[in-house]
Amino acid sequence: MTITPNDPWYSCLPSCQTQVPCGQGRHTVRWEAGQLRLPEHPDAEAELVLAALGGEKAGCVVLAEAWGRHTSDLSVLAVGPRGPADEIVVSWQDVEEAAQAGQRGGAAAFSSSLRRPRLAVPPAAAAGHSARQRQIQQEMERAAERRNDMLSLLALGHGFAVRLAGQVAAAHADSADATARPALVAAITGRLALVAEQWLGIDPDQVLVSLHHGPGWGRAELTGKERGRRLRVSLPASWLARVWACGLALTGRHLVVAVDRAGWPDARVLALRAPGAEPVLLDVHARQSDGPDGTAGAPHWEV
Amino acid sequence: MNREGAETYLRLMAEAELRGPMAPVRRQPWAGPGGSIARLAAVAQALTAVRAIDHETVEDILADFDLAVSVRQRADRPAPNPLGAAGPRPGRLLFPPPGMLARRSMAAVLSSREPASAPQPGPGSGGPDRLVPVGLTVPYRDESLSGEMFLMAFAHTAAGARFTMVWQTHSRYDPDQGPVHPGVLPFGRFTVTDNRGGRYQLHLARSRGPEWAGDVSLRPEPPDDIRWLDISAPDGPVVRIELDPGGAEPPGGTEAAGDGAELPVTETKLSPGEHLLVMLAERLLTVAPEFPHDLRMQLAAISPGPLHTMATGMGDVIAALEAADVLSPLSPVPGRLAAVCAGMRVSGHGITAPPAQDLPEPWLSLLAHYQRRKPDTVTVRDGYAAVAAALPELDGIRLALLSLLNTDGGSWLQVLARGLEPETPRGPFGIDGHFPLSVWIRDSGGRWHACRPAGSHRHNGEDVLKLQLVPPLTRSTAWIEVLAAGPSAQVRVQLPLRWGYLH
């Protein structure tokens, strides 16, 4: 069976929203139809211009910028949630403390820890040493910014983290960029392994994933016995966005391998009852439930 | 080499290790981050050492893993807050300020980027290296200090001219002040002249290793073709050092070897992964000096033994090297490594290959040494021998053997090396990535001694290294056979020795 979706990857996802610190209060941030929206900052671009002229940047706008920086960042897949039960709780106080720690000179302290005592340094070597120190400093600052971005995005809650992961996966799903393959294989493995544990009771370490290219949904087979047992699954990178991020991966005791007709709250999916079995089409219906951290936006699908 | 396979392996390993911090959700036990980080770091270092993955990618993977673990580890895990993540703070995260793994990896990246000072093509004027065994004693005495300087070898290469030496000083008793302790050798009071009347000064550049050993350079650099040097010590005789290869063989020395081209080089054809495992096995075999003497005596009797933690992740490293296509699944080396682990009573290594029977002779010799009930009971007599010999190039590295020294209960081989990469990050399990050769010495009694790097200093693209012999020589062996090996080739050379002794 060939699945060639024309609809956007997020068609099976409802909108979600949360409150974030902004100025002296809290503002709503909403995810809707693949976009992060700031209802209380209708002209965010104008605010950015003002910020560039020396004004203070609103917390919501800072967050939206961070979101924009990471919509194709594969690190989002490495850090973010592997499933609804994978509890990640980052509070806004954690984000604030991490940012303050960076400003207090965490980077400088790190950089000084790399300095090695030298008895005498010739001028040319000293210049090179200084350049290295600057390089270390710059890399430290970039690392701190990246870390603070990630913490902010995780602080939005499970629903947003899953949607961002879906957006990242979608950005790389059709890419011919071979450099993304290891991260995509790891990302699918980490998530599918937990799904397979629930589906078959198999040890997650026994799940082997490869990327499927070309027509069709891929394949899934169970080989070996006991400690040599392996679930070998080949799926396209788009599975992460279209199936897993939409909460469809395990629906009605079936492993969903593709979406045939996307929609919310009703969709039709292609699913396996068991490894090696022929996939079947299932009509599924969703209701929205809370994520593990209490935020809304984690769909629960039933046949 | 399969770089994609290497990166995929490391990322999948991080995924598997991350299931530990998710353990409360999955109702699985998790021992904490220590073992995960150790295994992950070992694999990352191994893949970096064989150049299957670059430092930047490793840094990204480890930084992501570090953050992923951090956001899943909380000191307390309260029930989900109905107000959501934007509500009151439910628990404290355990953030290591910037991640420890990222920090370590970053240090490795940056240190590896230090520009190398390119070695010059030859001594001063571009001629071939000059290595001359010396084996002469230069006594000295002044109003506060006396002793002897033992010159073992003279080396003149692109980095300059220097003597390898040891010295000793004698205390003096002053009736008014009591004992006067010896200080540093008064190099400034020595005078050096050559056969053309050129005058030089001696400058000490001591490296780690035996306290009273090092090398002294000649400044300014002498011409390539001087025939002899006279060294005049304070209140001592003038000692002439013949540098002409046609001159008489010096006392305490071997014949000089030229550029090593005449020595037979044999192919080894080790894959990069096999060579790394060989280095790993030799690291394991030579780790004993890092343990206190009393503990070392008990190594053979302790199970699982203090080496247990050192081996954590060896099985993962082997699997990673196979994934990177730098180690064949049919290679015999993992089985040999397993045999070394078994011989050293190291468990928990995770190597799936059964212990092999066909261990290299040097490894068997060292294992037999450890398995003796009292392996280190013979005191080494302090002494020195010149072993000036140049070895042919091995995988881009040229070694010149300069001296052999017994002192402080240990034995040391001093070598001059060209072609080493500066500031190379440490390999997995403490392997010295800076010196990627395997060097062994067989003594005249047939026992093998591994040579482990124990200090170096770099000058003009050359490294002077102290290699510590494990176990130390137990007698003044009449000759040594040196076996040096890289991934693609090895060379053997037998050198007669005549010892001088420290009093």
PDB file of N, CA and C in Angstrom, chain A residues 70-132:
ATOM      1  N   HIS A  70      14.684  26.697  16.711  1.00  0.00           N
ATOM      2  CA  HIS A  70      14.851  25.245  16.903  1.00  0.00           C
ATOM      3  C   HIS A  70      13.848  24.391  16.128  1.00  0.00           C
ATOM      4  N   THR A  71      13.177  24.967  15.158  1.00  0.00           N
ATOM      5  CA  THR A  71      12.165  24.180  14.436  1.00  0.00           C
ATOM      6  C   THR A  71      12.776  23.133  13.500  1.00  0.00           C
ATOM      7  N   SER A  72      14.088  23.233  13.284  1.00  0.00           N
ATOM      8  CA  SER A  72      14.720  22.136  12.529  1.00  0.00           C
ATOM      9  C   SER A  72      15.957  21.614  13.265  1.00  0.00           C
ATOM     10  N   ASP A  73      16.017  21.875  14.554  1.00  0.00           N
ATOM     11  CA  ASP A  73      17.171  21.480  15.373  1.00  0.00           C
ATOM     12  C   ASP A  73      16.981  20.045  15.874  1.00  0.00           C
ATOM     13  N   LEU A  74      17.840  19.149  15.406  1.00  0.00           N
ATOM     14  CA  LEU A  74      17.692  17.730  15.775  1.00  0.00           C
ATOM     15  C   LEU A  74      17.915  17.478  17.263  1.00  0.00           C
ATOM     16  N   SER A  75      18.542  18.427  17.941  1.00  0.00           N
ATOM     17  CA  SER A  75      18.720  18.270  19.389  1.00  0.00           C
ATOM     18  C   SER A  75      17.384  18.229  20.115  1.00  0.00           C
ATOM     19  N   VAL A  76      16.379  18.858  19.526  1.00  0.00           N
ATOM     20  CA  VAL A  76      15.040  18.818  20.130  1.00  0.00           C
ATOM     21  C   VAL A  76      14.588  17.365  20.278  1.00  0.00           C
ATOM     22  N   LEU A  77      14.904  16.541  19.289  1.00  0.00           N
ATOM     23  CA  LEU A  77      14.521  15.124  19.347  1.00  0.00           C
ATOM     24  C   LEU A  77      15.338  14.380  20.403  1.00  0.00           C
ATOM     25  N   ALA A  78      16.601  14.784  20.576  1.00  0.00           N
ATOM     26  CA  ALA A  78      17.473  14.087  21.528  1.00  0.00           C
ATOM     27  C   ALA A  78      17.125  14.417  22.969  1.00  0.00           C
ATOM     28  N   VAL A  79      16.616  15.630  23.199  1.00  0.00           N
ATOM     29  CA  VAL A  79      16.354  16.068  24.576  1.00  0.00           C
ATOM     30  C   VAL A  79      14.886  15.871  24.952  1.00  0.00           C
ATOM     31  N   GLY A  80      14.004  16.104  24.021  1.00  0.00           N
ATOM     32  CA  GLY A  80      12.571  16.157  24.317  1.00  0.00           C
ATOM     33  C   GLY A  80      11.957  14.833  24.709  1.00  0.00           C
ATOM     34  N   PRO A  81      10.641  14.834  24.964  1.00  0.00           N
ATOM     35  CA  PRO A  81       9.974  13.633  25.492  1.00  0.00           C
ATOM     36  C   PRO A  81       9.943  12.477  24.491  1.00  0.00           C
ATOM     37  N   ARG A  82      10.022  11.272  25.050  1.00  0.00           N
ATOM     38  CA  ARG A  82       9.954  10.055  24.226  1.00  0.00           C
ATOM     39  C   ARG A  82       8.538   9.506  24.176  1.00  0.00           C
ATOM     40  N   GLY A  83       7.714   9.969  25.059  1.00  0.00           N
ATOM     41  CA  GLY A  83       6.350   9.481  25.076  1.00  0.00           C
ATOM     42  C   GLY A  83       5.569  10.161  26.179  1.00  0.00           C
ATOM     43  N   PRO A  84       4.261   9.885  26.252  1.00  0.00           N
ATOM     44  CA  PRO A  84       3.432  10.553  27.265  1.00  0.00           C
ATOM     45  C   PRO A  84       3.893  10.262  28.688  1.00  0.00           C
ATOM     46  N   ALA A  85       4.497   9.079  28.903  1.00  0.00           N
ATOM     47  CA  ALA A  85       4.904   8.723  30.258  1.00  0.00           C
ATOM     48  C   ALA A  85       6.296   9.235  30.617  1.00  0.00           C
ATOM     49  N   ASP A  86       6.969   9.813  29.647  1.00  0.00           N
ATOM     50  CA  ASP A  86       8.334  10.313  29.897  1.00  0.00           C
ATOM     51  C   ASP A  86       8.226  11.687  30.539  1.00  0.00           C
ATOM     52  N   GLU A  87       8.384  11.701  31.851  1.00  0.00           N
ATOM     53  CA  GLU A  87       8.096  12.921  32.595  1.00  0.00           C
ATOM     54  C   GLU A  87       9.272  13.897  32.562  1.00  0.00           C
ATOM     55  N   ILE A  88       9.040  15.009  31.912  1.00  0.00           N
ATOM     56  CA  ILE A  88      10.022  16.100  31.929  1.00  0.00           C
ATOM     57  C   ILE A  88       9.312  17.297  32.533  1.00  0.00           C
ATOM     58  N   VAL A  89       9.821  17.780  33.625  1.00  0.00           N
ATOM     59  CA  VAL A  89       9.200  18.960  34.220  1.00  0.00           C
ATOM     60  C   VAL A  89      10.264  20.026  34.418  1.00  0.00           C
ATOM     61  N   VAL A  90      10.160  21.063  33.633  1.00  0.00           N
ATOM     62  CA  VAL A  90      11.047  22.213  33.787  1.00  0.00           C
ATOM     63  C   VAL A  90      10.154  23.398  34.118  1.00  0.00           C
ATOM     64  N   SER A  91      10.416  24.033  35.226  1.00  0.00           N
ATOM     65  CA  SER A  91       9.577  25.176  35.612  1.00  0.00           C
ATOM     66  C   SER A  91      10.200  26.471  35.096  1.00  0.00           C
ATOM     67  N   TRP A  92       9.417  27.514  35.092  1.00  0.00           N
ATOM     68  CA  TRP A  92       9.955  28.820  34.658  1.00  0.00           C
ATOM     69  C   TRP A  92      10.988  29.328  35.644  1.00  0.00           C
ATOM     70  N   GLN A  93      10.871  28.908  36.896  1.00  0.00           N
ATOM     71  CA  GLN A  93      11.904  29.297  37.871  1.00  0.00           C
ATOM     72  C   GLN A  93      13.237  28.626  37.529  1.00  0.00           C
ATOM     73  N   ASP A  94      13.147  27.366  37.076  1.00  0.00           N
ATOM     74  CA  ASP A  94      14.377  26.683  36.615  1.00  0.00           C
ATOM     75  C   ASP A  94      15.013  27.443  35.449  1.00  0.00           C
ATOM     76  N   VAL A  95      14.159  27.884  34.528  1.00  0.00           N
ATOM     77  CA  VAL A  95      14.664  28.610  33.358  1.00  0.00           C
ATOM     78  C   VAL A  95      15.354  29.893  33.808  1.00  0.00           C
ATOM     79  N   GLU A  96      14.708  30.597  34.718  1.00  0.00           N
ATOM     80  CA  GLU A  96      15.270  31.863  35.210  1.00  0.00           C
ATOM     81  C   GLU A  96      16.606  31.614  35.912  1.00  0.00           C
ATOM     82  N   GLU A  97      16.665  30.572  36.739  1.00  0.00           N
ATOM     83  CA  GLU A  97      17.903  30.279  37.464  1.00  0.00           C
ATOM     84  C   GLU A  97      19.029  29.882  36.515  1.00  0.00           C
ATOM     85  N   ALA A  98      18.683  29.104  35.505  1.00  0.00           N
ATOM     86  CA  ALA A  98      19.709  28.694  34.534  1.00  0.00           C
ATOM     87  C   ALA A  98      20.255  29.905  33.790  1.00  0.00           C
ATOM     88  N   ALA A  99      19.349  30.841  33.426  1.00  0.00           N
ATOM     89  CA  ALA A  99      19.785  32.043  32.710  1.00  0.00           C
ATOM     90  C   ALA A  99      20.679  32.895  33.597  1.00  0.00           C
ATOM     91  N   GLN A 100      20.290  33.029  34.869  1.00  0.00           N
ATOM     92  CA  GLN A 100      21.094  33.835  35.790  1.00  0.00           C
ATOM     93  C   GLN A 100      22.456  33.197  36.030  1.00  0.00           C
ATOM     94  N   ALA A 101      22.489  31.869  36.108  1.00  0.00           N
ATOM     95  CA  ALA A 101      23.766  31.172  36.309  1.00  0.00           C
ATOM     96  C   ALA A 101      24.707  31.459  35.144  1.00  0.00           C
ATOM     97  N   GLY A 102      24.153  31.503  33.939  1.00  0.00           N
ATOM     98  CA  GLY A 102      24.971  31.822  32.771  1.00  0.00           C
ATOM     99  C   GLY A 102      25.518  33.227  32.844  1.00  0.00           C
ATOM    100  N   GLN A 103      24.654  34.186  33.307  1.00  0.00           N
ATOM    101  CA  GLN A 103      25.088  35.578  33.389  1.00  0.00           C
ATOM    102  C   GLN A 103      26.123  35.783  34.481  1.00  0.00           C
ATOM    103  N   ARG A 104      26.061  34.952  35.538  1.00  0.00           N
ATOM    104  CA  ARG A 104      27.026  35.109  36.637  1.00  0.00           C
ATOM    105  C   ARG A 104      28.419  34.679  36.241  1.00  0.00           C
ATOM    106  N   GLY A 105      28.559  34.132  35.078  1.00  0.00           N
ATOM    107  CA  GLY A 105      29.909  33.782  34.633  1.00  0.00           C
ATOM    108  C   GLY A 105      30.191  32.309  34.626  1.00  0.00           C
ATOM    109  N   GLY A 106      29.138  31.531  34.483  1.00  0.00           N
ATOM    110  CA  GLY A 106      29.360  30.093  34.361  1.00  0.00           C
ATOM    111  C   GLY A 106      30.297  29.774  33.217  1.00  0.00           C
ATOM    112  N   ALA A 107      30.121  30.533  32.123  1.00  0.00           N
ATOM    113  CA  ALA A 107      30.972  30.295  30.959  1.00  0.00           C
ATOM    114  C   ALA A 107      32.414  30.663  31.268  1.00  0.00           C
ATOM    115  N   ALA A 108      32.581  31.789  31.960  1.00  0.00           N
ATOM    116  CA  ALA A 108      33.945  32.210  32.267  1.00  0.00           C
ATOM    117  C   ALA A 108      34.620  31.220  33.200  1.00  0.00           C
ATOM    118  N   ALA A 109      33.812  30.718  34.160  1.00  0.00           N
ATOM    119  CA  ALA A 109      34.404  29.751  35.090  1.00  0.00           C
ATOM    120  C   ALA A 109      34.828  28.503  34.340  1.00  0.00           C
ATOM    121  N   PHE A 110      33.979  28.085  33.429  1.00  0.00           N
ATOM    122  CA  PHE A 110      34.308  26.919  32.614  1.00  0.00           C
ATOM    123  C   PHE A 110      35.583  27.189  31.830  1.00  0.00           C
ATOM    124  N   SER A 111      35.605  28.350  31.197  1.00  0.00           N
ATOM    125  CA  SER A 111      36.746  28.648  30.352  1.00  0.00           C
ATOM    126  C   SER A 111      38.035  28.701  31.164  1.00  0.00           C
ATOM    127  N   SER A 112      37.941  29.253  32.384  1.00  0.00           N
ATOM    128  CA  SER A 112      39.173  29.338  33.172  1.00  0.00           C
ATOM    129  C   SER A 112      39.633  27.966  33.616  1.00  0.00           C
ATOM    130  N   SER A 113      38.675  27.033  33.711  1.00  0.00           N
ATOM    131  CA  SER A 113      39.083  25.692  34.125  1.00  0.00           C
ATOM    132  C   SER A 113      39.912  25.006  33.055  1.00  0.00           C
ATOM    133  N   LEU A 114      39.850  25.511  31.828  1.00  0.00           N
ATOM    134  CA  LEU A 114      40.629  24.906  30.756  1.00  0.00           C
ATOM    135  C   LEU A 114      42.034  25.459  30.695  1.00  0.00           C
ATOM    136  N   ARG A 115      42.265  26.574  31.408  1.00  0.00           N
ATOM    137  CA  ARG A 115      43.595  27.170  31.323  1.00  0.00           C
ATOM    138  C   ARG A 115      44.605  26.269  32.001  1.00  0.00           C
ATOM    139  N   ARG A 116      45.724  26.166  31.397  1.00  0.00           N
ATOM    140  CA  ARG A 116      46.761  25.324  31.966  1.00  0.00           C
ATOM    141  C   ARG A 116      47.940  26.196  32.352  1.00  0.00           C
ATOM    142  N   PRO A 117      48.554  25.909  33.469  1.00  0.00           N
ATOM    143  CA  PRO A 117      49.693  26.729  33.872  1.00  0.00           C
ATOM    144  C   PRO A 117      50.854  26.549  32.913  1.00  0.00           C
ATOM    145  N   ARG A 118      51.430  27.638  32.509  1.00  0.00           N
ATOM    146  CA  ARG A 118      52.600  27.584  31.634  1.00  0.00           C
ATOM    147  C   ARG A 118      53.654  28.511  32.213  1.00  0.00           C
ATOM    148  N   LEU A 119      54.882  28.074  32.161  1.00  0.00           N
ATOM    149  CA  LEU A 119      55.950  28.878  32.748  1.00  0.00           C
ATOM    150  C   LEU A 119      56.216  30.127  31.915  1.00  0.00           C
ATOM    151  N   ALA A 120      56.353  29.965  30.627  1.00  0.00           N
ATOM    152  CA  ALA A 120      56.635  31.115  29.781  1.00  0.00           C
ATOM    153  C   ALA A 120      55.979  30.871  28.435  1.00  0.00           C
ATOM    154  N   VAL A 121      55.292  31.867  27.943  1.00  0.00           N
ATOM    155  CA  VAL A 121      54.601  31.724  26.667  1.00  0.00           C
ATOM    156  C   VAL A 121      55.158  32.757  25.700  1.00  0.00           C
ATOM    157  N   PRO A 122      55.747  32.350  24.591  1.00  0.00           N
ATOM    158  CA  PRO A 122      56.247  33.311  23.617  1.00  0.00           C
ATOM    159  C   PRO A 122      55.097  34.158  23.071  1.00  0.00           C
ATOM    160  N   PRO A 123      55.378  35.389  22.585  1.00  0.00           N
ATOM    161  CA  PRO A 123      54.313  36.281  22.137  1.00  0.00           C
ATOM    162  C   PRO A 123      53.386  35.649  21.101  1.00  0.00           C
ATOM    163  N   ALA A 124      53.955  34.963  20.117  1.00  0.00           N
ATOM    164  CA  ALA A 124      53.108  34.371  19.075  1.00  0.00           C
ATOM    165  C   ALA A 124      52.187  33.325  19.680  1.00  0.00           C
ATOM    166  N   ALA A 125      52.755  32.517  20.566  1.00  0.00           N
ATOM    167  CA  ALA A 125      51.943  31.482  21.217  1.00  0.00           C
ATOM    168  C   ALA A 125      50.891  32.130  22.101  1.00  0.00           C
ATOM    169  N   ALA A 126      51.253  33.255  22.760  1.00  0.00           N
ATOM    170  CA  ALA A 126      50.300  33.938  23.625  1.00  0.00           C
ATOM    171  C   ALA A 126      49.121  34.445  22.810  1.00  0.00           C
ATOM    172  N   ALA A 127      49.387  34.942  21.594  1.00  0.00           N
ATOM    173  CA  ALA A 127      48.307  35.423  20.740  1.00  0.00           C
ATOM    174  C   ALA A 127      47.372  34.272  20.379  1.00  0.00           C
ATOM    175  N   GLY A 128      47.971  33.137  20.036  1.00  0.00           N
ATOM    176  CA  GLY A 128      47.162  31.962  19.716  1.00  0.00           C
ATOM    177  C   GLY A 128      46.353  31.507  20.906  1.00  0.00           C
ATOM    178  N   HIS A 129      46.976  31.574  22.082  1.00  0.00           N
ATOM    179  CA  HIS A 129      46.321  31.178  23.319  1.00  0.00           C
ATOM    180  C   HIS A 129      45.104  32.069  23.562  1.00  0.00           C
ATOM    181  N   SER A 130      45.305  33.374  23.353  1.00  0.00           N
ATOM    182  CA  SER A 130      44.225  34.319  23.565  1.00  0.00           C
ATOM    183  C   SER A 130      43.079  34.066  22.583  1.00  0.00           C
ATOM    184  N   ALA A 131      43.442  33.756  21.328  1.00  0.00           N
ATOM    185  CA  ALA A 131      42.409  33.457  20.333  1.00  0.00           C
ATOM    186  C   ALA A 131      41.620  32.225  20.755  1.00  0.00           C
ATOM    187  N   ARG A 132      42.330  31.242  21.297  1.00  0.00           N
ATOM    188  CA  ARG A 132      41.651  30.033  21.753  1.00  0.00           C
ATOM    189  C   ARG A 132      40.698  30.346  22.901  1.00  0.00           C
TER     190      ARG A 132
END
